[in-house]
mmCIF file of C-alpha atoms in Angstrom:
data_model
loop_
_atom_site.group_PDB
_atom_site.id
_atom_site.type_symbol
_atom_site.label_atom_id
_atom_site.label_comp_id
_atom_site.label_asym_id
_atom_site.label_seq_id
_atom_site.Cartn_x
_atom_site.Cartn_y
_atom_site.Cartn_z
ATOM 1 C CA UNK A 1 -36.187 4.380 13.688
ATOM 2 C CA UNK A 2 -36.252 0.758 14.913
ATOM 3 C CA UNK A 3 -33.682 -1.245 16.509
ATOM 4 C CA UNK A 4 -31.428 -3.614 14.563
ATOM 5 C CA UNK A 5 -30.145 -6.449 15.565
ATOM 6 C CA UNK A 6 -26.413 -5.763 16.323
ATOM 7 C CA UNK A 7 -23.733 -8.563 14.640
ATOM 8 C CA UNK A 8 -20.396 -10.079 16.069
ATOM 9 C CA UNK A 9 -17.854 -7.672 15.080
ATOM 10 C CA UNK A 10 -14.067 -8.909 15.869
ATOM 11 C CA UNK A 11 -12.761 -5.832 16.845
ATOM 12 C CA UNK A 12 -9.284 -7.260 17.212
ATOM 13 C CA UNK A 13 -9.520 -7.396 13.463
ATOM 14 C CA UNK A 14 -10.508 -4.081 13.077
ATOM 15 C CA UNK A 15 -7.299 -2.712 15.334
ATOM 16 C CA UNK A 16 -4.309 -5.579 13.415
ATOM 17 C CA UNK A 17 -5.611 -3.505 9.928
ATOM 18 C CA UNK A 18 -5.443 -0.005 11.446
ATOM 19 C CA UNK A 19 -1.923 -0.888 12.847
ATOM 20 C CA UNK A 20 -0.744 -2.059 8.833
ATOM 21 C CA UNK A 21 -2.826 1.165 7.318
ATOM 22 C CA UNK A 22 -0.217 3.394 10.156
ATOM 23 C CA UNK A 23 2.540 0.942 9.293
ATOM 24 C CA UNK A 24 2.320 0.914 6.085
ATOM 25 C CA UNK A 25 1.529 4.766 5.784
ATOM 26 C CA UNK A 26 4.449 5.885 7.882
ATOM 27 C CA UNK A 27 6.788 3.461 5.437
ATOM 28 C CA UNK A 28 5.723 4.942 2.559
ATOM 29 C CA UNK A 29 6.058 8.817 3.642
ATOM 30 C CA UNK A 30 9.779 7.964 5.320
ATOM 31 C CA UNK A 31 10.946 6.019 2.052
ATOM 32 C CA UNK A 32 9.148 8.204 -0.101
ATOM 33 C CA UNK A 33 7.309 5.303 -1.946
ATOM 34 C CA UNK A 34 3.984 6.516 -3.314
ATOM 35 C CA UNK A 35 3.538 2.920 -4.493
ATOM 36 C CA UNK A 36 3.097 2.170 -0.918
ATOM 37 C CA UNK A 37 0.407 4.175 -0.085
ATOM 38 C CA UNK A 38 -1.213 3.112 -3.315
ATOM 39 C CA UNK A 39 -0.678 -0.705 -2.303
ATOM 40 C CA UNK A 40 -2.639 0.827 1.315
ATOM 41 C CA UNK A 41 -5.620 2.219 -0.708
ATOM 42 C CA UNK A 42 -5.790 -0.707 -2.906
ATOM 43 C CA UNK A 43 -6.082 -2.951 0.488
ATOM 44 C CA UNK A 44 -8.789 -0.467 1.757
ATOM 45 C CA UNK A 45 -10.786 -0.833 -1.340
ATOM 46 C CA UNK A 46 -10.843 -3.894 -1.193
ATOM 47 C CA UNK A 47 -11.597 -4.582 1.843
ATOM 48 C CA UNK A 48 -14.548 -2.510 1.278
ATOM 49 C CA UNK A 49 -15.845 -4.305 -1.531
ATOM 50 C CA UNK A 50 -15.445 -7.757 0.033
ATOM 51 C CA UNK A 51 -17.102 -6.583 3.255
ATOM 52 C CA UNK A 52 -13.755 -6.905 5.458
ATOM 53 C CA UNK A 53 -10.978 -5.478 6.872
ATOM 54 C CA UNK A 54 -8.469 -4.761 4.082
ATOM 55 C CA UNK A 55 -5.118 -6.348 5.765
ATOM 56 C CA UNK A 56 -7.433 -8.608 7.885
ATOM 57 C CA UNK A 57 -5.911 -11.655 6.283
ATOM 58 C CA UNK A 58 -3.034 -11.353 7.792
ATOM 59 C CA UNK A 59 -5.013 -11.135 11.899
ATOM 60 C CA UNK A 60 -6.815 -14.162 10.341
ATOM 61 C CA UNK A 61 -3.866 -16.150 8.907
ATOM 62 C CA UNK A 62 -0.780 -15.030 10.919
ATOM 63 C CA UNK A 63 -1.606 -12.927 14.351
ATOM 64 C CA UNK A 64 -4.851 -14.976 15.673
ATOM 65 C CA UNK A 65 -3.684 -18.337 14.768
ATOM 66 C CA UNK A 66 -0.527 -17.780 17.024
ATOM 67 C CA UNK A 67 -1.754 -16.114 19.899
ATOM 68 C CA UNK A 68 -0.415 -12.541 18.969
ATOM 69 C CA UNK A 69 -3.372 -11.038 18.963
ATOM 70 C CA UNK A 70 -6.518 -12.467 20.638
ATOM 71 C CA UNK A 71 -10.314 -11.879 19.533
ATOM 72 C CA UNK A 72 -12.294 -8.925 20.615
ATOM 73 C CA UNK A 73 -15.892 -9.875 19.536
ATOM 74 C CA UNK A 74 -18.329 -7.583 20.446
ATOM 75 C CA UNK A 75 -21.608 -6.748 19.719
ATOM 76 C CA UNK A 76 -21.660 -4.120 16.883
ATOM 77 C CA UNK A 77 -22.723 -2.464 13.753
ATOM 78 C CA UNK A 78 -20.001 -3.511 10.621
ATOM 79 C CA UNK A 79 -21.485 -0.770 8.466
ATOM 80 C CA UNK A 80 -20.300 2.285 10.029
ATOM 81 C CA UNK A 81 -16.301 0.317 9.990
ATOM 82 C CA UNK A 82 -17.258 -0.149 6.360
ATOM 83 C CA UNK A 83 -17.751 3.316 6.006
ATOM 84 C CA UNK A 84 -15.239 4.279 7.772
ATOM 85 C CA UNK A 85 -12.765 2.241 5.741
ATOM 86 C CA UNK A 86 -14.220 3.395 2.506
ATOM 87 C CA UNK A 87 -13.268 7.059 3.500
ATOM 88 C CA UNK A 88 -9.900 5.933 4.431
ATOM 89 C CA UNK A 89 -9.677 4.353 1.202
ATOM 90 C CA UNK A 90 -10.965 7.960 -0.920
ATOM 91 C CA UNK A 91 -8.285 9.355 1.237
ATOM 92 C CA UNK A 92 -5.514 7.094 0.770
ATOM 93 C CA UNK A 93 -6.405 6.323 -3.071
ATOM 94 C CA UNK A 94 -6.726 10.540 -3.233
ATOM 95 C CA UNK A 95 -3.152 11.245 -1.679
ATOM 96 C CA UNK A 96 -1.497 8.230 -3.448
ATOM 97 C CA UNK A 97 -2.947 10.141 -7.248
ATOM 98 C CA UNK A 98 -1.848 13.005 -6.070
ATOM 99 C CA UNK A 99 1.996 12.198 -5.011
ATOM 100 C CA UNK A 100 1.834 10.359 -8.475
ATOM 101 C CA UNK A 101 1.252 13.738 -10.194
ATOM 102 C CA UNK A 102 3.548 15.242 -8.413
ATOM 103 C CA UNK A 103 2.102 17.365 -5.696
ATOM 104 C CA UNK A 104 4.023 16.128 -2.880
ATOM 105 C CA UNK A 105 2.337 18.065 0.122
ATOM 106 C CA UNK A 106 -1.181 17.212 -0.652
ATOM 107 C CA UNK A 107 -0.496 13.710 -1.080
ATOM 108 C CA UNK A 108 1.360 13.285 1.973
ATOM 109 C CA UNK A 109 -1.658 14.989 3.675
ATOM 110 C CA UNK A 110 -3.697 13.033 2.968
ATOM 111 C CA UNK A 111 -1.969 10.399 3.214
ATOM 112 C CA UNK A 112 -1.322 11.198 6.700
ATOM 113 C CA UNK A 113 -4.853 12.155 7.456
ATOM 114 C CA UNK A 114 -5.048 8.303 7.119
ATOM 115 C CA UNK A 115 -2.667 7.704 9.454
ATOM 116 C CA UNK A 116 -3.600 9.810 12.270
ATOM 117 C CA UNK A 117 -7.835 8.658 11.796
ATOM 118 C CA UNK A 118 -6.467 4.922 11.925
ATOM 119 C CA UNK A 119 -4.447 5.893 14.971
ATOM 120 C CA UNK A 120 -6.642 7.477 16.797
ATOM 121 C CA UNK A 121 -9.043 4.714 16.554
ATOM 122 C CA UNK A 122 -6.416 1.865 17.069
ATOM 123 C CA UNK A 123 -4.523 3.684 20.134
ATOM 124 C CA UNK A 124 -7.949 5.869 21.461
ATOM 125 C CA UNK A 125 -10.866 3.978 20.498
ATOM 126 C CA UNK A 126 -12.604 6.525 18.491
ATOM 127 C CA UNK A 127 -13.528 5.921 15.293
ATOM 128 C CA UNK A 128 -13.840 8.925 13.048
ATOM 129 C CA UNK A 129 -15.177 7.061 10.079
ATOM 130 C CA UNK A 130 -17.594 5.644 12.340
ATOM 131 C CA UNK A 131 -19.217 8.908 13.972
ATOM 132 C CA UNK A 132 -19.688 10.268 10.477
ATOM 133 C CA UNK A 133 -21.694 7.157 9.551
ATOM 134 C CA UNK A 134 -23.259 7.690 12.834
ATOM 135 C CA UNK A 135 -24.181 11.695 11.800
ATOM 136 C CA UNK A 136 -25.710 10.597 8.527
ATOM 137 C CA UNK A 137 -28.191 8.321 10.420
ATOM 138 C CA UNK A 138 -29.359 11.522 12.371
ATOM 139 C CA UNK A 139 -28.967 13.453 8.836
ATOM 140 C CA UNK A 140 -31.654 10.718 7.951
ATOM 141 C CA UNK A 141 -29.429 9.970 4.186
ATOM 142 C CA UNK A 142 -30.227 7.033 2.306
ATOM 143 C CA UNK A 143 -28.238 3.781 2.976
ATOM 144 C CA UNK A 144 -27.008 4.781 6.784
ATOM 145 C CA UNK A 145 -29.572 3.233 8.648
ATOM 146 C CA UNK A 146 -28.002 1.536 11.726
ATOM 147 C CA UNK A 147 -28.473 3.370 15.331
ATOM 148 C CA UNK A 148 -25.040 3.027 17.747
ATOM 149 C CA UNK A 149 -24.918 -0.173 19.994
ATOM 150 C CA UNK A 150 -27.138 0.927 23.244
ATOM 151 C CA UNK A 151 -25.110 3.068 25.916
ATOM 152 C CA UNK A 152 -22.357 3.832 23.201
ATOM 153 C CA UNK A 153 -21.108 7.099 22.337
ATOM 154 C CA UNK A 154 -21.553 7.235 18.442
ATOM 155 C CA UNK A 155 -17.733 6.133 17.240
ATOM 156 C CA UNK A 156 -16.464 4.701 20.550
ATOM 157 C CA UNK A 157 -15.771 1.186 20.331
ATOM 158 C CA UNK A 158 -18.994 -0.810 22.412
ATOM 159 C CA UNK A 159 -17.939 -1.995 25.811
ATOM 160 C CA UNK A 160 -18.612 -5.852 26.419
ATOM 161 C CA UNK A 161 -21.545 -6.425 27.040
ATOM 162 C CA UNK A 162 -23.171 -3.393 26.660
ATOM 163 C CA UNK A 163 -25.619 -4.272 23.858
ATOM 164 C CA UNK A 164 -26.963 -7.440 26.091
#
C-alpha cells in the first residue's frame, strides 16, 4: 500500500467534542432525557456528513477564540476520526431508538458505550473508532485505505512531530 500524505488534524477539536458527547451523555442518563442522547447522535451524524467534529462549533466559536482550549494540530489521518464518529453516531442514534421504545437497559448501554469510547479517547488517548478503521485497512475492505501516521500505534493519538 503506498503512503498518503497525512493532513492537519486539530486534535484539540477532536477532544472539546468528545468532552460534550460524555457531557451530554452523562446528562441525559442522570435526567433520564432520551431526547438528549438523540440531540448527541443527531450532532454525531452530522458531523459525519459535513466532514467535522459534531459539537466542534462550539471549540471553533466559543473555547479557541478565548483561550480555553488551545490548538493541537498534528499531522494525521481525518478518516479513521470520521469513522470513528460515525460508529459513535450508530451507537448513540441505536440507544437513543431504543430508550424511545422503551427498552431502558439497552438504550442506556449503548448509550454509555458512547460515553466510555469518547472517554477513553479524550482522557487516554486511544481511539477505539480509530483502531477499527485502522483493522479494516489490514482487512484490505473497500473505502479504508489510509496507513497510521509513521511510529504510531494504530488509534493512539500521533506525537508531534512524528510524521516529519
Amino acid at each position: 500500500m503506498t503512503s498518503q500524505p497525512l493532513q492537519k488534524v486539530d486534535h484539540s477539536a477532536l477532544k472539546a467534542n468528545q468532552y460534550f458527547i460524555i457531557s451530554l451523555g452523562v446528562l441525559a442518563f442522570v435526567f433520564n432525557q432520551p431526547i438528549l442522547a438523540a440531540f448527541v447522535a443527531l450532532m454525531m451524524g452530522l458531523g459525519t456528513v459535513l466532514k467535522k467534529p459534531g459539537f466542534g462549533f462550539i471549540y471553533t466559536s466559543l473555547l479557541k477564540p478565548r483561550g480555553w482550549m488551545k490548538p493541537d494540530v498534528l499531522d494525521d489521518n481525518p478518516e479513521p476520526h470520521r469513522f470513528a464518529q460515525f460508529v459513535g453516531f450508530l451507537f448513540m442514534a441505536g440507544g437513543s431508538a431504543a430508550l424511545f421504545l422503551g427498552s431502558a437497559v439497552l438504550g442506556w448501554t449503548l448509550v454509555w458505550i458512547v460515553v466510555a469510547l469518547a472517554s477513553l479517547n479524550a482522557f487516554g488517548g486511544f481511539c477505539v473508532g480509530c483502531a477499527m478503521y485502522y483493522w479494516l485497512v489490514r482487512l484490505n475492505v473497500p473505502g479504508f485505505g489510509k496507513q497510521p501516521p509513521t511510529g504510531t500505534f494504530p488509534g493512539m493519538k500521533p506525537k508531534a512531530g512524528a510524521a516529519a
